[in-house]
Coordinates of C-alpha atoms and ligand atoms in Angstrom, one line a residue:
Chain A
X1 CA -47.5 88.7 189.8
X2 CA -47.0 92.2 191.5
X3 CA -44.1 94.5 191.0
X4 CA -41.8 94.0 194.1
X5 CA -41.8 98.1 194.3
X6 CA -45.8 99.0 192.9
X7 CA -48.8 97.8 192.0
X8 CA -48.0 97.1 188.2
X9 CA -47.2 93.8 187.1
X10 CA -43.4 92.4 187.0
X11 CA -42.6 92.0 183.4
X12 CA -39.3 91.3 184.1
X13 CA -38.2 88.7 186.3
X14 CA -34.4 89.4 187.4
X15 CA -32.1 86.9 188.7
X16 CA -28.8 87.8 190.7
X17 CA -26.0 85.6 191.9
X18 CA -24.6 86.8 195.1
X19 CA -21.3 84.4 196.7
X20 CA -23.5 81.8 195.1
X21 CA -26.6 82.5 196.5
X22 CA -29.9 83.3 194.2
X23 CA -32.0 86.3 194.6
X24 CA -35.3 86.8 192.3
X25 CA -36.8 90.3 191.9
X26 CA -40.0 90.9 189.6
X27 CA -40.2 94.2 188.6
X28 CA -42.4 95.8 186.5
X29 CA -41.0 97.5 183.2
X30 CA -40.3 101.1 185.1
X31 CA -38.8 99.5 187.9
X32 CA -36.6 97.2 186.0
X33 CA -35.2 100.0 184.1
X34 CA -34.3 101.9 187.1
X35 CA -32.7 98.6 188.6
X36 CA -30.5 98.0 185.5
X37 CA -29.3 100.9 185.4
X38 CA -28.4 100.9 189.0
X39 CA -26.5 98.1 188.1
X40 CA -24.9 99.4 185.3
X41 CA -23.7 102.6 187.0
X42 CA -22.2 99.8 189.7
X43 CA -20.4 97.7 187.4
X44 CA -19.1 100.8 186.1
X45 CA -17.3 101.8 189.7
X46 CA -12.9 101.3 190.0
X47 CA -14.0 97.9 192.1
X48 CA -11.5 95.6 189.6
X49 CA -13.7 92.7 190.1
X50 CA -17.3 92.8 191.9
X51 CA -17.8 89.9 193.9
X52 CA -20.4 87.7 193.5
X53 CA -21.5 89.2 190.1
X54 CA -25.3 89.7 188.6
X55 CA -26.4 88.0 185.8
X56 CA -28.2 91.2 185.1
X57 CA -25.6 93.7 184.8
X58 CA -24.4 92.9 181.9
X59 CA -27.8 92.9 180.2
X60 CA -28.5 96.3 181.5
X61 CA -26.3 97.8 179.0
X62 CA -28.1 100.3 176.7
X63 CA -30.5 97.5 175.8
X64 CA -34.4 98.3 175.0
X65 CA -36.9 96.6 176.1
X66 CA -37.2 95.0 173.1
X67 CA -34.0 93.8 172.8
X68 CA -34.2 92.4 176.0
X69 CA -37.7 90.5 175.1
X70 CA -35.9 89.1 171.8
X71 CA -33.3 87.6 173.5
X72 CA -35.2 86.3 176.3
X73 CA -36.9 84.1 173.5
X74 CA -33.5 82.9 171.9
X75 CA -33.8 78.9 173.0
X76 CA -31.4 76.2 172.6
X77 CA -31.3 73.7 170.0
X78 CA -30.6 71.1 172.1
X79 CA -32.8 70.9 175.5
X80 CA -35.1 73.7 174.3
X81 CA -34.3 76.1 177.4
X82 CA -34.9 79.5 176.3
X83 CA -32.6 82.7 178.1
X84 CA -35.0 83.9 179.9
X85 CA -36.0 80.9 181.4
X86 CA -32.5 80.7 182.3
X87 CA -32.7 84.1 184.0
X88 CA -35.1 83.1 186.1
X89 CA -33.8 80.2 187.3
X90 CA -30.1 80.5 187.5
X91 CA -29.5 77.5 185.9
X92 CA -28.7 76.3 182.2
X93 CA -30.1 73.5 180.7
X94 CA -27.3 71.9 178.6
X95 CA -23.8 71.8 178.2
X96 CA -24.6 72.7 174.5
X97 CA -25.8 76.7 176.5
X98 CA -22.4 77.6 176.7
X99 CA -22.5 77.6 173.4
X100 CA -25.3 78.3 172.2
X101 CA -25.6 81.9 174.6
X102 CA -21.8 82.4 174.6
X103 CA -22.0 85.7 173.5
X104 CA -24.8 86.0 176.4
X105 CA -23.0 84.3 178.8
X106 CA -19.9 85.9 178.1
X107 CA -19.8 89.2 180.2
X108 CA -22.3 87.3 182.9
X109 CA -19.3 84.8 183.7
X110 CA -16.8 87.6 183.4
X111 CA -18.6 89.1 186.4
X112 CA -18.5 86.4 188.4
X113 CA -15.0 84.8 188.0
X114 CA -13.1 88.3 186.4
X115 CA -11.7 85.5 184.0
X116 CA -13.4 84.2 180.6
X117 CA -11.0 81.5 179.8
X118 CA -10.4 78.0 181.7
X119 CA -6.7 77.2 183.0
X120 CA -7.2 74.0 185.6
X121 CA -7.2 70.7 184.7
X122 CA -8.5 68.9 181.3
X123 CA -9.5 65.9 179.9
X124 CA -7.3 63.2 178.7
X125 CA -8.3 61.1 176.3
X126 CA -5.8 58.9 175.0
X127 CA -6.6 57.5 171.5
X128 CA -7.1 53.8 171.4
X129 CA -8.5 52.7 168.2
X130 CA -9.4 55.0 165.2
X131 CA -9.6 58.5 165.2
X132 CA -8.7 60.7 168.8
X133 CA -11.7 61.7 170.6
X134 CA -11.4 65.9 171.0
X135 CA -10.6 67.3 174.1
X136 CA -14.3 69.2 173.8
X137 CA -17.7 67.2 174.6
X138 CA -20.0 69.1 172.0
X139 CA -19.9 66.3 169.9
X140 CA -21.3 64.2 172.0
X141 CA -23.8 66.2 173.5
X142 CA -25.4 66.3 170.2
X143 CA -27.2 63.4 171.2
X144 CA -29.2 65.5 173.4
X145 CA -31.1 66.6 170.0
X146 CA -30.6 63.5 168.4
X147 CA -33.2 62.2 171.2
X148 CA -35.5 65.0 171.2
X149 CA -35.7 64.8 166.8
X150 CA -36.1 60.6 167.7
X151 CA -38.7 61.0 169.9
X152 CA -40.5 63.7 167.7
X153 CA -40.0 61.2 164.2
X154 CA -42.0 58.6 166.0
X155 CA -44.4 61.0 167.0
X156 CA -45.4 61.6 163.3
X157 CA -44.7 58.1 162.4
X158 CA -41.7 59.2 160.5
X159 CA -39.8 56.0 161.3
X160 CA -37.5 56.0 158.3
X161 CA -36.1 58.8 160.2
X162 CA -36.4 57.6 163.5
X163 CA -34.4 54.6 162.9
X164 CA -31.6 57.1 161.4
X165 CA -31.3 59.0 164.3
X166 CA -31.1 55.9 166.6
X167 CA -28.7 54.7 164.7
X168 CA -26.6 58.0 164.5
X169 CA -26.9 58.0 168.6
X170 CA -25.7 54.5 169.0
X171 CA -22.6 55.1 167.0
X172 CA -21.9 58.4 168.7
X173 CA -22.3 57.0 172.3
X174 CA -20.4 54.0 171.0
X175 CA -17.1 56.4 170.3
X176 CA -17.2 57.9 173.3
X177 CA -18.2 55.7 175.6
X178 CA -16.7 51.9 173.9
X179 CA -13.1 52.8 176.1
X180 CA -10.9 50.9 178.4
X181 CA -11.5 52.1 181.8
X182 CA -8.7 50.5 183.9
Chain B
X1 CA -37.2 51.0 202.0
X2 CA -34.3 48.8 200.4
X3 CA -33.0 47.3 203.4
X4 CA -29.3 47.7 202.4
X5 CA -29.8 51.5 202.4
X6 CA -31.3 50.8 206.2
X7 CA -28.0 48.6 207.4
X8 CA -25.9 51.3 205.8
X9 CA -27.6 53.5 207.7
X10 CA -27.6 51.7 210.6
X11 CA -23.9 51.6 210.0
X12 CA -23.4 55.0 209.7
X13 CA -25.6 55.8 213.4
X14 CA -23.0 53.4 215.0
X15 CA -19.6 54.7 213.6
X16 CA -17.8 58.1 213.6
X17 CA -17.3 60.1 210.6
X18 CA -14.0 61.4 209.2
X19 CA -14.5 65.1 210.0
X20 CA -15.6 63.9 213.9
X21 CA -12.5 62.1 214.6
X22 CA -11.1 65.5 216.2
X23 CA -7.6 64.7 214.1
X24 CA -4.9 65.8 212.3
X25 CA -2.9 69.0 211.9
X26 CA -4.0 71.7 213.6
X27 CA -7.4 70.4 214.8
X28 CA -7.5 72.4 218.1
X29 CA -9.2 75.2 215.8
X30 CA -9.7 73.3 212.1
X31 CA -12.5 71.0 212.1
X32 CA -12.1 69.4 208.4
X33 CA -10.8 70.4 205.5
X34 CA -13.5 69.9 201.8
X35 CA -13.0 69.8 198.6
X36 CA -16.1 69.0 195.8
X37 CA -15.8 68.8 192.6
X38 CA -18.8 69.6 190.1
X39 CA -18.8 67.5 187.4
X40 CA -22.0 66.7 184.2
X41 CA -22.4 63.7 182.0
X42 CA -22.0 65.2 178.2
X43 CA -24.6 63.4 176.5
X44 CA -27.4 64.5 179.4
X45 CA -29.3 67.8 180.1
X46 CA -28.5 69.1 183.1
X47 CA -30.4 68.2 186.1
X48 CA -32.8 70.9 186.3
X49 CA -33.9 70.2 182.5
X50 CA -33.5 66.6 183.3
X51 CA -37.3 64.7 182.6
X52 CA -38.0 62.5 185.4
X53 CA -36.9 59.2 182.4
X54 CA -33.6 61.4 182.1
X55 CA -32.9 61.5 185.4
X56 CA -33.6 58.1 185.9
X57 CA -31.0 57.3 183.1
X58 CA -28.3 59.4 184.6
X59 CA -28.0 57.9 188.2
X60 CA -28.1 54.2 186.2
X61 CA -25.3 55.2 184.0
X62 CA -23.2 56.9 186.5
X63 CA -23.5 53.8 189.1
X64 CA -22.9 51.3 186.0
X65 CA -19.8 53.7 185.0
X66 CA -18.7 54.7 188.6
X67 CA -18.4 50.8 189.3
X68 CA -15.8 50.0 186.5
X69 CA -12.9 52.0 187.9
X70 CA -11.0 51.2 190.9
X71 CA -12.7 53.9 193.2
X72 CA -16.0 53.3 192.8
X73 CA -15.8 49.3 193.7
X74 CA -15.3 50.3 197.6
X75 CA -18.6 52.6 197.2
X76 CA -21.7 51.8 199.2
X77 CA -25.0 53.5 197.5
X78 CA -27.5 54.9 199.6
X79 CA -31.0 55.4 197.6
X80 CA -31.7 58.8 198.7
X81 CA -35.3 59.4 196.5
X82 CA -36.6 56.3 198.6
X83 CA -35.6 57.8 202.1
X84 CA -37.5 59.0 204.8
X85 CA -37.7 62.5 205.9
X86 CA -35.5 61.7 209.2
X87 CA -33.0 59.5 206.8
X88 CA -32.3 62.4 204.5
X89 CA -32.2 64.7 207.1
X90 CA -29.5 62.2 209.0
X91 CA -27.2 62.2 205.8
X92 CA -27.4 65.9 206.1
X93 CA -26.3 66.6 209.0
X94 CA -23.8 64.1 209.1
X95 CA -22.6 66.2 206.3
X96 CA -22.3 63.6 203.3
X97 CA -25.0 65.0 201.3
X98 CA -26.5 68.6 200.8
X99 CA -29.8 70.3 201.8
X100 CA -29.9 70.7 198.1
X101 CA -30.1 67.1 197.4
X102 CA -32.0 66.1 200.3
X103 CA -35.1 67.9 199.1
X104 CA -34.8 67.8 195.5
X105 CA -37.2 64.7 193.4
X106 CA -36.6 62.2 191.0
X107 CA -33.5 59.6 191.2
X108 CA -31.1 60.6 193.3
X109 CA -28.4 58.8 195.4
X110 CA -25.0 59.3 197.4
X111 CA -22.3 57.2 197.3
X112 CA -20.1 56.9 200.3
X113 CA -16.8 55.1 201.1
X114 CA -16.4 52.8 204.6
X115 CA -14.2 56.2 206.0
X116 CA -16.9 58.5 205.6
X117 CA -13.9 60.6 203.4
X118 CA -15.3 60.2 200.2
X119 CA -19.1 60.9 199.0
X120 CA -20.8 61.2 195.5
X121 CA -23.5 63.0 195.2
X122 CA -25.8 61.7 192.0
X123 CA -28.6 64.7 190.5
X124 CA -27.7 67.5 193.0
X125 CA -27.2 70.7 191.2
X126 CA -24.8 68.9 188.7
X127 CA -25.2 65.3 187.9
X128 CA -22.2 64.2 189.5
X129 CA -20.8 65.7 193.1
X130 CA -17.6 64.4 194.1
X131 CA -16.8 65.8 197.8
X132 CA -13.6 64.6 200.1
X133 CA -13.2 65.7 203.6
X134 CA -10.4 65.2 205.7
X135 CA -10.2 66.0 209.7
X136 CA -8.0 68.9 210.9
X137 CA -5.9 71.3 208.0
X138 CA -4.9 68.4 205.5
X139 CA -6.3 70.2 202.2
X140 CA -3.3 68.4 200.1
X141 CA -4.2 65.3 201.1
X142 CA -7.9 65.8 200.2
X143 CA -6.9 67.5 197.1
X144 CA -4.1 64.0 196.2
X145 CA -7.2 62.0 196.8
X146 CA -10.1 63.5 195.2
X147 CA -8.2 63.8 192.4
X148 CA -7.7 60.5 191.9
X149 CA -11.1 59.7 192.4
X150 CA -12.1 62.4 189.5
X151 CA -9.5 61.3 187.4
X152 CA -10.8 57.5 187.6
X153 CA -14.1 57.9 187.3
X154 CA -13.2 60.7 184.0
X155 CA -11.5 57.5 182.3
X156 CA -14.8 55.8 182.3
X157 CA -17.7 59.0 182.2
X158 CA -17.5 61.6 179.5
X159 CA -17.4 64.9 181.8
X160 CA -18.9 67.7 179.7
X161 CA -16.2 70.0 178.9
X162 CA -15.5 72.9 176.6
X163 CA -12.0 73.8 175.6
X164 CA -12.4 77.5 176.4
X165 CA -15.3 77.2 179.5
X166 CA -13.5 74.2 181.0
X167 CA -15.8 71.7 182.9
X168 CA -19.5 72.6 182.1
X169 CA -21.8 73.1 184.9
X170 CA -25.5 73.8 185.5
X171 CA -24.7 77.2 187.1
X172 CA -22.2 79.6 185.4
X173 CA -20.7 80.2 188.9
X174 CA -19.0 76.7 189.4
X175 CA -18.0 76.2 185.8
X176 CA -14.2 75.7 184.5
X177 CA -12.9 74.2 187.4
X178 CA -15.6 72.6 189.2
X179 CA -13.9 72.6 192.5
X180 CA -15.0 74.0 196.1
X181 CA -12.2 74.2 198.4
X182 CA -13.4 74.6 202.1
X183 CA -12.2 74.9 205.1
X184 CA -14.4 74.8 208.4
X185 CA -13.2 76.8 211.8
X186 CA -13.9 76.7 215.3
X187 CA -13.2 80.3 215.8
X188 CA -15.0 80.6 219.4
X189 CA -12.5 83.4 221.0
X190 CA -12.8 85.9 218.0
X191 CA -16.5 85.8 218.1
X192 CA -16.4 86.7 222.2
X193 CA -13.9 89.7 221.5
X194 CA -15.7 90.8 218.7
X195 CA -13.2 90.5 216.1
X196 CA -14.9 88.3 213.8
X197 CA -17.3 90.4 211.7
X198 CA -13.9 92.4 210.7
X199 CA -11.6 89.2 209.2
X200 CA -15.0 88.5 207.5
X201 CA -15.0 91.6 205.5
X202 CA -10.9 91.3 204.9
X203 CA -12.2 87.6 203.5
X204 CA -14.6 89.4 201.1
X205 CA -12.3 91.7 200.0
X206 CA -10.0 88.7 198.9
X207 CA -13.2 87.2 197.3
X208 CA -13.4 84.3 199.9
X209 CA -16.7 83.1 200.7
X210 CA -17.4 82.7 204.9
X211 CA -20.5 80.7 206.4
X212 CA -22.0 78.8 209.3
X213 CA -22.2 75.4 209.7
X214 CA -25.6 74.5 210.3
X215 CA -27.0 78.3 210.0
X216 CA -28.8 79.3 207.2
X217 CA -27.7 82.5 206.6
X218 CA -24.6 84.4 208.0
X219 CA -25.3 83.6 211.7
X220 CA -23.1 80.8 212.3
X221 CA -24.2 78.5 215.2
X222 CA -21.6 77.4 217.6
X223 CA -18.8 79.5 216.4
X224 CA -18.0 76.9 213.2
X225 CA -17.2 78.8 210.2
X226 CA -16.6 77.2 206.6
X227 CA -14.2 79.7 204.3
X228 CA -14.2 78.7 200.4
X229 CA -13.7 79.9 197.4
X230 CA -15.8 82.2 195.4
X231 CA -14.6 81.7 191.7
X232 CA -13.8 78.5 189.6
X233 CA -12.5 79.8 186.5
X234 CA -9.7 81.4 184.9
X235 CA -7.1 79.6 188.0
X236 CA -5.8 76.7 188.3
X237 CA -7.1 73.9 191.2
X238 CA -3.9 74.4 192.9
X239 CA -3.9 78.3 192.3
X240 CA -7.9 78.0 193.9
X241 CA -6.4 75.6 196.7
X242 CA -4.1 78.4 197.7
X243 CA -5.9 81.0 198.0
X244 CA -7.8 79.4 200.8
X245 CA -5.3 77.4 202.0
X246 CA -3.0 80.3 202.6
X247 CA -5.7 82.1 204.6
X248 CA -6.2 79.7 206.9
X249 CA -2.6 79.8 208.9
X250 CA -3.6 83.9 209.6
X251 CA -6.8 82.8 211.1
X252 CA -5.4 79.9 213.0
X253 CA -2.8 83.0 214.3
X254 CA -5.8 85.0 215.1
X255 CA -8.1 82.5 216.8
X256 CA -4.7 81.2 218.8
X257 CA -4.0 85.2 219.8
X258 CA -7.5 85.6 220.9
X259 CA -7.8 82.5 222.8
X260 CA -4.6 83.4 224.7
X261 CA -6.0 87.4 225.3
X262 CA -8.9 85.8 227.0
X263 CA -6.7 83.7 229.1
X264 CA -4.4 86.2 229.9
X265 CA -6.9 89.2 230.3
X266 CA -10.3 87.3 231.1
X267 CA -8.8 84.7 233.1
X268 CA -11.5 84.4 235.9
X269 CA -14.4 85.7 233.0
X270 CA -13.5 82.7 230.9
X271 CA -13.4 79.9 233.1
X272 CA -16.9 80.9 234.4
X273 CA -18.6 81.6 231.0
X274 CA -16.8 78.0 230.0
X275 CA -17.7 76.4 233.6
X276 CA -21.4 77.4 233.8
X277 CA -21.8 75.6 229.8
X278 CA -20.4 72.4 231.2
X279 CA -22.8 72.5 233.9
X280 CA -25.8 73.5 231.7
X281 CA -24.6 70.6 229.7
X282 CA -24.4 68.0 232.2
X283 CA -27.4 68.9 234.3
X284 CA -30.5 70.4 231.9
X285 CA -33.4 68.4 231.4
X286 CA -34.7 69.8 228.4
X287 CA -32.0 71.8 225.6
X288 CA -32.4 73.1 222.1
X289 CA -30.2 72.0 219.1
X290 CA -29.0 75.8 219.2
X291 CA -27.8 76.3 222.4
X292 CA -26.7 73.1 222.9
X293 CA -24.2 73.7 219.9
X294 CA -23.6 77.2 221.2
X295 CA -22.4 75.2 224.7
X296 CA -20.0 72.4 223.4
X297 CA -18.3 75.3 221.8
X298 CA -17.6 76.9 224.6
X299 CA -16.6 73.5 226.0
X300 CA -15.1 72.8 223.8
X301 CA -12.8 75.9 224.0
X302 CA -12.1 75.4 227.7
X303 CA -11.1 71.9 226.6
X304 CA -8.4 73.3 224.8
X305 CA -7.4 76.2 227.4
X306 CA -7.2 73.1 230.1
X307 CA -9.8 74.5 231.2
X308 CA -11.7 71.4 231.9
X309 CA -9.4 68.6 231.9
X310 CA -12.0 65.7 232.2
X311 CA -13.1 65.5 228.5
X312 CA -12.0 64.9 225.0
X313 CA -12.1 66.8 221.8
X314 CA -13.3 64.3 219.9
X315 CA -16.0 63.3 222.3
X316 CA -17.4 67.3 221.8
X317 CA -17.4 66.8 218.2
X318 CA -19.1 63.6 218.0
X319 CA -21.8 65.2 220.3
X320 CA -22.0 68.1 218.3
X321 CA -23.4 65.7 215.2
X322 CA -25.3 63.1 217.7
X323 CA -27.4 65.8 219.3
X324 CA -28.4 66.4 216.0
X325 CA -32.9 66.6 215.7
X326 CA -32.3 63.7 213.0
X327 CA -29.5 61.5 215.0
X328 CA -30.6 61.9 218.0
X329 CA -33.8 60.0 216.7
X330 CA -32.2 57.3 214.9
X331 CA -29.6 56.7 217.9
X332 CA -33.3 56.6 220.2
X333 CA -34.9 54.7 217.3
X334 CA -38.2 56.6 217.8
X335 CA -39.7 60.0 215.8
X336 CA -39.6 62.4 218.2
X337 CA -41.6 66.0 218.1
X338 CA -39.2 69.1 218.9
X339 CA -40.3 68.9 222.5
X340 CA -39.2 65.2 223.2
X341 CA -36.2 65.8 221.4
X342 CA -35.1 68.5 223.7
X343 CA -35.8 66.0 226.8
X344 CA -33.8 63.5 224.6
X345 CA -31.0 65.4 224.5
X346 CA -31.0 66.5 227.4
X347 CA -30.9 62.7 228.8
X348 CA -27.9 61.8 226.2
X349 CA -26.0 64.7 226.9
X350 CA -26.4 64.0 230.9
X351 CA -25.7 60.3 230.2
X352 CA -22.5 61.0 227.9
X353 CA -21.0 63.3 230.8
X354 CA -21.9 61.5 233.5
X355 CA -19.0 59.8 235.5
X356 CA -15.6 59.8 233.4
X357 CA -16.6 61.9 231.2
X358 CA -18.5 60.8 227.7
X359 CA -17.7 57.6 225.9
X360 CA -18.8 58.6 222.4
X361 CA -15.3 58.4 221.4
X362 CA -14.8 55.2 222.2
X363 CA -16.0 53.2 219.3
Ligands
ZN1 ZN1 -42.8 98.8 189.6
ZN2 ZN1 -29.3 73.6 176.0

């Protein structure tokens, strides 16, 4: 792929939310350099809070290429999905991400909402038998590696282990989901 | 295709949506009143990371879930993956599902109550889309019931959430709250005096979101514009209800000024321009979805002027979803090119205003 502004190739590929809509731009490194900084000196304006927000701006900030490139590759330990793939696309791949990037995410989700700390409504779950479910899902999304290490076990005919984690998912699925629902 | 999906359809063709009924307070200028809620099973990846077995897993467990609390027993499933083009397309524009999910892949469904008020989206964006829509200004009473809905269905699905993020979503720019409030418009009378681009851009400043219905981008098509919120996080769902509901009464004040200026000042302009779209309406033999949207606006502002004193508001706005590329077929029962559907039209709209005026209302 081309350079949205010259002939080199777009190394970077940019992905800015605007009032929820998703604009790509492939830049090559040059280009990308001048864009982030563009953005930088914007987020830097009096405005209190930019609407819309780019997931860029943030990143721009006195960052090498390198840096950028490293963190690109950080991936989850649950579904895999690497930053940069999540750059691309807009969209995470986990509830685990917002954990996992949280220092990433961070400054990105300040942009957009001018707020880094959730107020509305939250769970309720009342404690029936044994011990109280938390309020936070982590532990339960867990399971989304629990899967992945199951399915990779069997694929090296590990099935001591396989068992394990099949075991370890039914028993966390069964404490969260085993609840009275009326 | 499952041939309970085809009756519900069927079902759907014959009846009249929520938003159409032309109801409620305030409805000579607010068409309905949304609010979704964006919600992700813990224990899943999120849709876009979802494998085609994931997916698959998701919409089972959500039915089997959604089905053991009170809400989800009135539900009727539509299948969506297994719908033809025109189907999805249908659903669409009747409003109960989004472009989004129409032409996504995989498992995917929407649930829908018998009042058209309620819909549940399965594998949009988030894994679970829960959307309530009332007719006319009533964003308390969509906001008493949706929550209901969420909180049911939360007492029987584990709803990814974070103590500091709030709920989780696939896109940072929905997470914490979840929640979409919107509002849609019939704003006809600030668009002809040219006083709509600048309440947009006080709406920005205020970090409201404006768009057309039907339009893809900012040009709205008929003069129906939805107003929502922009951020989800760091407010509460009655703070975020607020700040859209409060904006609403100054528009209402505007359109109602500007409809009255055109009266007062235009009198003689205004009937014509409203006279000569009833007459295109009621004697064309071949119309586009555009203008014909663009023409029951303006009908349906003389409506409301007493302009025209032979027709119904809720009549208008049931046209304005049956002459539709995608209704209009299913009400003809035939798959109609873009040519035969603007002679269809045409013939519905002719047929509807012929006599005493249309009779879409009436069942
Ligand atoms: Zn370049
Ligand atoms: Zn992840």
């Amino acid at each position: 792929m081309k350079c949205q502004q010259c002939d080199k190739p777009a190394v970077f590929h940019i992905t800015e939310l605007e009032a929820g809509e998703v604009r790509e731009l492939h830049l090559c490194e040059d280009h990308a350099r001048v864009y982030l900084n563009q953005s930088e000196a914007a987020g830097g304006s009096p405005e209190p809070k930019p609407k819309g927000g780019g997931l860029t701006a943030p990143l721009g900030v006195g960052q090498t290429a390198d840096e950028l490139a490293a963190l690109d590759q950080k991936a989850c330990d649950m579904c895999g999905i690497t930053f940069f793939e999540f750059r691309n696309q807009g969209r995470l791949g986990c509830p685990h991400d917002y954990v996992h990037f949280e220092k990433e995410l961070e400054p990105l989700i300040a942009n957009i909402h001018g707020a880094t700390q959730h107020t509305g409504r939250r769970p309720s779950r009342p404690a029936v038998t044994g011990e109280p479910l938390p309020e936070g899902t982590e532990p339960l999304t867990a399971v989304i590696g629990m899967r992945t290490g199951m399915k990779e076990a069997i694929e090296c005919e590990d099935y001591e282990r396989a068992k394990e984690l099949r075991d370890r998912i039914r028993d966390t699925e069964q404490r969260w989901l085993d609840r009275p629902t009326e | 295709m499952d041939p309970s999906a085809q009756m519900n359809l069927e079902t759907l063709t014959n009846n009249v949506g929520e938003w159409l009924r032309g109801t409620g307070p305030e409805s000579d200028i607010v068409m309905s009143s949304r609010v979704r809620l964006a919600r992700n099973v813990a224990q899943y990846p999120f849709v876009s990371r979802a494998s085609e077995q994931d997916r698959a897993e998701i919409e089972k467990f959500l039915r089997e879930r959604i089905a053991m609390v009170p809400a989800g027993k009135e539900l009727q499933y539509i299948d969506v993956g297994h719908l033809e083009e025109v189907d999805r397309q249908f659903l669409v524009e009747r409003q109960l599902i989004s472009r989004e999910l129409a032409d996504a892949q995989g498992a995917r469904s929407v649930a829908i109550d018998g009042r058209e008020q309620v819909s549940l989206m399965i594998n949009e964006e988030d894994h679970l889309r829960i959307q309530c829509m009332h007719s006319g200004l009533d964003l308390k009473g969509v906001w008493d019931q949706i929550r209901l809905v969420d909180d049911q269905i939360e007492r029987a699905v584990p709803y990814a959430f974070h103590p500091r993020w709030g709920y989780l979503t696939a896109c940072p720019t929905n997470v914490g709250t979840g929640i979409r409030v919107s509002v849609m418009l019939h704003l006809p009378a600030l668009v002809i005096t040219r006083q709509i681009d600048k309440v947009f851009r006080s709406l920005h400043k205020i970090s409201l979101a404006v768009r057309g219905l039907y339009g893809e981008g900012s040009q709205a098509m008929g003069d129906f514009y939805q107003i929502s919120n922009q951020t989800t996080l760091g407010k509460t769902e009655e703070e975020l209800l607020e700040q859209v509901g409060d904006v609403v009464p100054v528009l209402i004040d505007y359109e109602r000024r500007a409809r009255e200026f055109l009266v007062r000042e235009t009198q003689q302009n205004v009937h014509d321009q409203v006279s000569r779209a009833y007459g295109i309406l009621r004697t064309a033999q071949t119309i586009t979805a555009e203008e014909t949207m663009q023409l029951l606006s303006r009908v349906r502002m003389g409506v409301l002027l007493g302009l025209i004193g032979d027709v119904d508001i809720s009549a208008i706005n049931v046209l304005l979803v049956r002459t539709q590329p995608a209704h209009l077929q299913k009400l003809r029962g035939l798959e109609l090119d873009t040519k035969d559907r603007n002679i269809e039209r045409a013939r519905y709209l002719r047929q509807h205003f012929e006599g005493n005026g249309p009779k879409a209302a009436a069942n």
